[in-house]
Amino acid sequence: MKQLAKKYLSHSEEFAVALDEIDFLERLKPSSALQYFQDLATVHADVIGIGFEEMAARNMIWVLSKLSVKYYRSPKVGERITVTTFPRKPSTAFGLRDFYVTDIDGNVIMSGSSKWLVIDINNHMIRRCSPLFSYSDDMYFPNEPFENANKALSDARDPEMKYVMSDVVRLTDMDRNGHMNNARYGDILLNAFTPEYLASHEIDRFDLNFLNEMKFADRYDVYCVSDDDTAEIRAQRGGDTVFRAEIRWKGNA
C-alpha cells in the first residue's frame, strides 16, 4: 500500500484506535470508520485544491451520495493503523474516493469507497465534477476496493420493515455545512439493533445511500428488516426518505 500511495494521487495518516471508537463488543463502530474516512478526505481535498474553502469560494460544496465499507477484521483498542485514501478518475457528475485501512504489517483490514456530488450553494443544482480535477489519468488509482462498491439500494423490502426508533438532529450531530454529519449515520445503523442481536451478528459490509439532508431539530423515524444474512434500514423524515442502508453479516456472505 505504501508503494501504491507513492505512485498514485493519495494521502495517508496513522491513528491509534481510541476507546470511544469501538462498541460494547470491542468492534470498530461504523461511525468511527466513517469519521476516519471523512477526516482523511477533508485533508486531502484541501491538499489538491478542492477543499471546503476553495469550493465555497466558487459557491459549491461536496455532498456525499453513496458509501460502502468492508470489514476484513476490526482493529482493536490501541492498535496502530494507517488509513490511506485514493481518488479514482471522476466522471462528469461524480467524484470517487476510496479508502484502505492497514495494520502495522501492511495488511488491509478494512476498506471503503465513496461517491460524491458537487452542489451549487445558491440553487442546490448539481454541478459538473470532472472540470475540478486537472490530473492525468495515470495519477488516479485504477481499481475499486471491492466488488459493487457504492451500489444503489432498492426499496423492495420497505413493506417488511418495522419501526425501530425516533430521534432528532442535535447540535452535536451537525457539520460545518449546517447538515447532519455523515459519520453520525453510522451510529443510527448500530442503534437499530439490540445488544443481543449484535452479539451474534458481526458486520461484514455496509452500504449507505444518502438521499435527503437533515438539519438541526429535524425529527426522523428509523425502520429495519433483518435476517441472518442481511439487514436493511431506512430513516424517514415525514414523507422523505433520508437514507437507505444495507448490512451484510459475517459468515453469511
Tab-separated table of C-alpha atoms in Angstrom:
chain	number	residue	atom	x	y	z
A	1	MET	CA	0.000	0.000	0.000
A	2	LYS	CA	2.888	2.400	0.726
A	3	GLN	CA	4.329	1.837	-2.745
A	4	LEU	CA	0.920	2.395	-4.323
A	5	ALA	CA	0.494	5.579	-2.296
A	6	LYS	CA	3.723	6.911	-3.811
A	7	LYS	CA	2.644	6.051	-7.345
A	8	TYR	CA	-0.913	7.429	-7.292
A	9	LEU	CA	-2.667	10.546	-6.012
A	10	SER	CA	-3.147	9.718	-2.327
A	11	HIS	CA	-2.943	10.759	1.311
A	12	SER	CA	-2.177	8.610	4.397
A	13	GLU	CA	-2.362	9.174	8.136
A	14	GLU	CA	-1.620	6.975	11.145
A	15	PHE	CA	-4.016	6.567	14.062
A	16	ALA	CA	-4.236	4.675	17.329
A	17	VAL	CA	-7.740	3.251	17.789
A	18	ALA	CA	-9.345	5.035	20.748
A	19	LEU	CA	-11.693	3.570	23.346
A	20	ASP	CA	-14.632	5.711	22.241
A	21	GLU	CA	-14.263	4.429	18.663
A	22	ILE	CA	-15.313	0.876	19.495
A	23	ASP	CA	-18.665	-0.568	20.530
A	24	PHE	CA	-19.546	-2.715	23.540
A	25	LEU	CA	-18.233	-5.785	21.689
A	26	GLU	CA	-14.866	-4.064	21.057
A	27	ARG	CA	-15.528	-3.739	17.331
A	28	LEU	CA	-14.825	-0.525	15.444
A	29	LYS	CA	-18.110	1.364	15.174
A	30	PRO	CA	-19.385	2.200	11.686
A	31	SER	CA	-19.396	5.871	12.698
A	32	SER	CA	-15.711	5.632	13.621
A	33	ALA	CA	-14.808	4.209	10.215
A	34	LEU	CA	-16.822	6.980	8.570
A	35	GLN	CA	-15.070	9.589	10.710
A	36	TYR	CA	-11.623	8.319	9.702
A	37	PHE	CA	-12.614	8.408	6.051
A	38	GLN	CA	-14.250	11.817	6.300
A	39	ASP	CA	-11.268	13.374	8.076
A	40	LEU	CA	-8.816	11.995	5.529
A	41	ALA	CA	-10.945	13.091	2.570
A	42	THR	CA	-11.198	16.591	4.048
A	43	VAL	CA	-7.430	16.941	4.455
A	44	HIS	CA	-6.637	15.545	1.014
A	45	ALA	CA	-9.246	17.698	-0.706
A	46	ASP	CA	-7.514	20.745	0.774
A	47	VAL	CA	-4.141	19.486	-0.470
A	48	ILE	CA	-5.336	19.079	-4.071
A	49	GLY	CA	-7.242	22.363	-4.164
A	50	ILE	CA	-10.851	21.221	-3.887
A	51	GLY	CA	-11.354	21.631	-0.130
A	52	PHE	CA	-14.117	23.398	1.770
A	53	GLU	CA	-12.784	26.954	1.444
A	54	GLU	CA	-11.851	26.599	-2.219
A	55	MET	CA	-15.246	25.146	-3.075
A	56	ALA	CA	-17.135	27.762	-1.052
A	57	ALA	CA	-15.310	30.498	-2.969
A	58	ARG	CA	-16.864	29.004	-6.123
A	59	ASN	CA	-20.293	28.728	-4.440
A	60	MET	CA	-20.052	24.937	-4.404
A	61	ILE	CA	-19.950	22.171	-1.795
A	62	TRP	CA	-19.217	18.442	-1.867
A	63	VAL	CA	-22.170	16.232	-0.898
A	64	LEU	CA	-21.795	12.525	-0.139
A	65	SER	CA	-24.129	10.415	-2.271
A	66	LYS	CA	-23.144	6.777	-1.603
A	67	LEU	CA	-20.677	4.956	0.609
A	68	SER	CA	-19.609	1.336	1.146
A	69	VAL	CA	-17.404	-0.126	3.893
A	70	LYS	CA	-15.916	-3.630	4.089
A	71	TYR	CA	-14.582	-5.178	7.322
A	72	TYR	CA	-11.951	-7.915	6.898
A	73	ARG	CA	-11.318	-7.682	10.608
A	74	SER	CA	-11.974	-4.986	13.171
A	75	PRO	CA	-8.960	-3.168	14.652
A	76	LYS	CA	-8.556	-3.354	18.431
A	77	VAL	CA	-8.320	-0.602	21.035
A	78	GLY	CA	-4.825	0.893	20.995
A	79	GLU	CA	-3.910	-0.768	17.704
A	80	ARG	CA	-1.948	1.466	15.366
A	81	ILE	CA	-3.464	1.652	11.902
A	82	THR	CA	-2.755	3.572	8.704
A	83	VAL	CA	-5.642	4.956	6.667
A	84	THR	CA	-4.949	5.801	3.022
A	85	THR	CA	-7.276	7.485	0.558
A	86	PHE	CA	-7.039	7.281	-3.242
A	87	PRO	CA	-9.275	9.327	-5.544
A	88	ARG	CA	-10.355	7.483	-8.678
A	89	LYS	CA	-10.910	9.155	-12.023
A	90	PRO	CA	-14.036	11.328	-11.683
A	91	SER	CA	-16.961	11.218	-14.054
A	92	THR	CA	-18.814	14.301	-15.225
A	93	ALA	CA	-21.294	14.031	-12.342
A	94	PHE	CA	-19.466	12.107	-9.589
A	95	GLY	CA	-16.217	12.190	-7.676
A	96	LEU	CA	-14.964	8.816	-6.441
A	97	ARG	CA	-12.746	8.339	-3.396
A	98	ASP	CA	-11.580	5.031	-1.891
A	99	PHE	CA	-10.046	4.168	1.479
A	100	TYR	CA	-7.803	1.407	2.826
A	101	VAL	CA	-7.091	0.681	6.493
A	102	THR	CA	-3.887	-1.296	7.069
A	103	ASP	CA	-2.236	-2.747	10.183
A	104	ILE	CA	1.420	-2.279	11.147
A	105	ASP	CA	2.385	-5.158	8.825
A	106	GLY	CA	0.679	-3.532	5.830
A	107	ASN	CA	-2.281	-5.931	5.734
A	108	VAL	CA	-5.579	-4.402	4.595
A	109	ILE	CA	-8.065	-4.935	7.436
A	110	MET	CA	-10.835	-2.601	6.213
A	111	SER	CA	-11.631	-0.736	3.024
A	112	GLY	CA	-14.202	1.730	1.820
A	113	SER	CA	-15.445	3.626	-1.196
A	114	SER	CA	-17.442	6.829	-1.571
A	115	LYS	CA	-19.280	8.686	-4.322
A	116	TRP	CA	-19.646	12.480	-4.187
A	117	LEU	CA	-21.725	15.138	-5.934
A	118	VAL	CA	-20.905	18.828	-6.366
A	119	ILE	CA	-23.860	21.052	-5.425
A	120	ASP	CA	-24.308	24.747	-6.168
A	121	ILE	CA	-24.798	26.554	-2.841
A	122	ASN	CA	-27.190	29.121	-4.304
A	123	ASN	CA	-29.633	26.983	-6.284
A	124	HIS	CA	-28.841	23.452	-4.969
A	125	MET	CA	-28.383	22.186	-8.521
A	126	ILE	CA	-25.790	19.517	-9.353
A	127	ARG	CA	-22.650	20.966	-10.943
A	128	ARG	CA	-20.127	19.220	-13.160
A	129	CYS	CA	-17.481	17.392	-11.143
A	130	SER	CA	-14.734	16.425	-13.594
A	131	PRO	CA	-13.653	20.007	-14.507
A	132	LEU	CA	-12.473	20.456	-10.902
A	133	PHE	CA	-9.709	17.889	-11.457
A	134	SER	CA	-6.660	18.550	-13.638
A	135	TYR	CA	-4.642	15.360	-13.133
A	136	SER	CA	-3.640	12.857	-15.808
A	137	ASP	CA	-5.454	9.521	-15.834
A	138	ASP	CA	-2.405	7.619	-14.597
A	139	MET	CA	-2.478	9.603	-11.324
A	140	TYR	CA	-5.777	8.020	-10.271
A	141	PHE	CA	-5.966	4.634	-8.571
A	142	PRO	CA	-7.497	2.317	-11.203
A	143	ASN	CA	-9.285	-0.309	-9.053
A	144	GLU	CA	-12.270	-0.163	-6.726
A	145	PRO	CA	-11.538	-1.716	-3.306
A	146	PHE	CA	-14.191	-4.447	-3.575
A	147	GLU	CA	-16.942	-5.568	-5.910
A	148	ASN	CA	-20.016	-3.410	-6.478
A	149	ALA	CA	-18.935	-0.566	-4.209
A	150	ASN	CA	-21.335	2.389	-3.899
A	151	LYS	CA	-24.261	0.309	-5.078
A	152	ALA	CA	-27.782	1.690	-5.353
A	153	LEU	CA	-30.097	0.242	-2.710
A	154	SER	CA	-33.644	-0.735	-3.523
A	155	ASP	CA	-36.943	-0.120	-1.705
A	156	ALA	CA	-38.213	-3.661	-2.375
A	157	ARG	CA	-38.246	-4.646	1.317
A	158	ASP	CA	-39.856	-1.449	2.609
A	159	PRO	CA	-43.222	-3.180	3.263
A	160	GLU	CA	-41.440	-5.656	5.570
A	161	MET	CA	-39.683	-3.005	7.635
A	162	LYS	CA	-40.700	-2.465	11.247
A	163	TYR	CA	-40.467	0.748	13.205
A	164	VAL	CA	-37.364	0.788	15.456
A	165	MET	CA	-36.967	4.244	16.977
A	166	SER	CA	-37.286	8.003	16.538
A	167	ASP	CA	-34.678	10.669	17.162
A	168	VAL	CA	-33.863	14.319	16.473
A	169	VAL	CA	-30.832	16.042	14.969
A	170	ARG	CA	-28.908	17.759	17.762
A	171	LEU	CA	-26.212	20.453	17.716
A	172	THR	CA	-23.518	17.814	18.244
A	173	ASP	CA	-24.710	15.972	15.108
A	174	MET	CA	-24.143	18.927	12.788
A	175	ASP	CA	-21.240	19.643	10.435
A	176	ARG	CA	-19.926	22.974	9.167
A	177	ASN	CA	-22.389	22.935	6.262
A	178	GLY	CA	-25.233	23.007	8.798
A	179	HIS	CA	-26.273	19.425	7.990
A	180	MET	CA	-26.157	16.229	9.995
A	181	ASN	CA	-22.573	14.954	9.896
A	182	ASN	CA	-22.153	11.923	7.623
A	183	ALA	CA	-20.393	9.933	10.342
A	184	ARG	CA	-23.426	10.180	12.645
A	185	TYR	CA	-25.435	7.992	10.255
A	186	GLY	CA	-23.146	5.130	11.265
A	187	ASP	CA	-24.470	5.389	14.837
A	188	ILE	CA	-28.045	5.094	13.568
A	189	LEU	CA	-27.084	1.758	11.993
A	190	LEU	CA	-25.920	0.290	15.315
A	191	ASN	CA	-28.805	1.771	17.284
A	192	ALA	CA	-31.297	-0.042	15.047
A	193	PHE	CA	-30.421	-3.316	16.853
A	194	THR	CA	-30.377	-4.749	20.349
A	195	PRO	CA	-27.146	-5.750	22.132
A	196	GLU	CA	-28.259	-9.375	21.982
A	197	TYR	CA	-28.718	-9.281	18.212
A	198	LEU	CA	-25.341	-7.654	17.575
A	199	ALA	CA	-23.591	-10.146	19.878
A	200	SER	CA	-24.452	-12.853	17.332
A	201	HIS	CA	-24.164	-10.751	14.160
A	202	GLU	CA	-20.876	-9.142	13.109
A	203	ILE	CA	-20.724	-6.666	10.225
A	204	ASP	CA	-19.036	-7.901	7.069
A	205	ARG	CA	-20.014	-4.922	4.913
A	206	PHE	CA	-22.388	-1.994	4.996
A	207	ASP	CA	-23.656	0.310	2.256
A	208	LEU	CA	-25.288	3.715	2.635
A	209	ASN	CA	-27.279	5.764	0.138
A	210	PHE	CA	-27.749	9.393	1.259
A	211	LEU	CA	-30.998	10.698	-0.208
A	212	ASN	CA	-32.005	13.842	1.688
A	213	GLU	CA	-30.112	16.138	4.040
A	214	MET	CA	-31.107	16.677	7.649
A	215	LYS	CA	-30.676	19.861	9.664
A	216	PHE	CA	-30.868	20.910	13.300
A	217	ALA	CA	-34.042	19.825	15.122
A	218	ASP	CA	-35.262	17.600	12.276
A	219	ARG	CA	-37.101	14.574	13.665
A	220	TYR	CA	-36.719	11.225	11.929
A	221	ASP	CA	-38.021	7.668	12.278
A	222	VAL	CA	-35.918	4.546	11.715
A	223	TYR	CA	-37.237	1.293	10.202
A	224	CYS	CA	-35.483	-2.049	9.787
A	225	VAL	CA	-35.883	-5.582	8.456
A	226	SER	CA	-33.197	-8.175	9.201
A	227	ASP	CA	-32.338	-11.851	8.978
A	228	ASP	CA	-29.204	-13.971	9.369
A	229	ASP	CA	-27.766	-12.758	6.058
A	230	THR	CA	-28.554	-9.078	5.798
A	231	ALA	CA	-30.335	-6.141	7.365
A	232	GLU	CA	-31.933	-3.226	5.571
A	233	ILE	CA	-32.526	0.096	7.296
A	234	ARG	CA	-34.100	3.377	6.295
A	235	ALA	CA	-34.618	6.675	8.057
A	236	GLN	CA	-37.732	8.686	7.294
A	237	ARG	CA	-38.371	12.394	7.903
A	238	GLY	CA	-42.055	12.914	7.244
A	239	GLY	CA	-42.633	11.823	3.660
A	240	ASP	CA	-38.941	11.935	2.723
A	241	THR	CA	-36.549	9.008	2.946
A	242	VAL	CA	-33.335	10.397	4.440
A	243	PHE	CA	-31.090	7.401	3.796
A	244	ARG	CA	-31.106	3.701	2.992
A	245	ALA	CA	-28.589	1.214	4.346
A	246	GLU	CA	-27.805	-2.440	3.860
A	247	ILE	CA	-25.674	-4.507	6.227
A	248	ARG	CA	-24.256	-7.898	5.315
A	249	TRP	CA	-23.322	-10.084	8.291
A	250	LYS	CA	-20.151	-12.155	8.519
A	251	GLY	CA	-20.462	-15.874	7.952
A	252	ASN	CA	-23.384	-15.399	5.603
A	253	ALA	CA	-21.724	-13.972	2.500
